[in-house]
Amino acid sequence: MIHIAICEDEPILLNQLANMVKMILDRHSVRHTAELFTNGGALLNRGAFDLLLMDIAMEPLNGLELARKLRMRGDRSKLVFITAHRQYAIDAYDVQASHYLVKPVDAGKLETVLIKLCSSLQKERKTAIAIRQGTAVRRIPFEQVYYMEVINRKIHLHTEQEILPFYGKLEELEPSLPETFFRCHRSFIVNFEHVQRYDKKDVWLSNGGRIPLSKRRYQAFGLEFMHYLKESGDVF
């Protein structure tokens, strides 16, 4: 599911653009949701989206100012500016805009941009986990994740450099993870890529860390870890 926000201070243009987006994505069978905003302040008060389409010449907060505020708080959404003012093109790239479309929007160009960005988002989801922290979304490549654990109703994602807490449940997250991840304990999911060794009680990681391995998951862990090693070519 691709979550889209469309921000345009002219209601008629906003609805026209929303209809174009829906027709294009429906035609390409892209599952999505779209929320409409007539001012940047309302968008700032919402959580993060996967894709933003916004006008630049808005009042009182223009699109460039809005984008800067979003980037400053950690928002990494794909961003497309749609405006009648070509002179803002260079400024658009200062806020990591993916594309810049000039009004009136050409349906063919919009389709090309949307499908390209949606395809990019779908590919990213196969190689990274997206976590929401407040109003921002971060994508962490799966290979960087050592393990995840539940502490006080939050999932804490551990990488080499940091620990990232976010709201979620392991049982809901587990099906979306690649086969290199294993639920080794009720409160832990580990990435086989960073497992150094294990015994009947613990799993040791390549960074020196250690996490618990439950008794009832020990046998399954051993079988899955051996399968991972064979698939990766580490054993024959």
Steps between C-alpha positions, in 0.01 A plus 500: 500500500639839393389789723475828308440859607391763246531863606353780284329817626257521206221249578403450134859429395546280806206279405605487135847387595363245747275354230793474258712324760223253581431419135869440427571282801177303464588433137835360609347306793707690758338472843500844657329750726491875435432782744431853378623821662428862408780645715842401622420546866245219492751271334766581760263385773469155346734203505733402221394390151680296237442752222425872505361702209486869579463841347768760571302826484280446805404735782600559773758219488635438152604158378874559531468616860275205576748258344787648702305459824417141410863417417622667821285270710634193319234443234643305205184474290530501122416856398351637177444872454217606270497872418462762230830664598801355319742728688470281811648194332849543646366568850294180474812287490628662820228310686567173315200522273473199270320681221367840396189523282372821342131594493281418322609149584545271203329168579767300319786661692315459829446132424869448425603670824245321719575153369875556529474617860252231604725236345796644691305490826395140443861397431620679813252306708657175383844610617425719803270532797304823536448619856296796615648720770264781589421682176795355307559175315843340477596214272770275642656245260435147627870419486570769762257353753660277763187420697174639632363470850186606682540729801202664669265447204747647251720323249866600528693448176875451550760591238877537536470872575165554671186368663174616342177464702164500325147382565406160364453131575745226405222267389379761252850592381633144468313397179641799310864419577729302267605142578824617660300606808390252767282535810743347750306605808158637584652850519784474245548469126858452381665543161698186402742723309644618833491172696844372598405198713228368729428246770184378668447827686660785308591639159831687464523773239792621289513829693547318831137527604299211644126437495289216643395190308189335641504127568198427283651688202848348529452214254322710239769767535773246430326368189427846360849628578657201321273564202610864497869400509453257210311759294768760566777258408663498843464121539486219245 
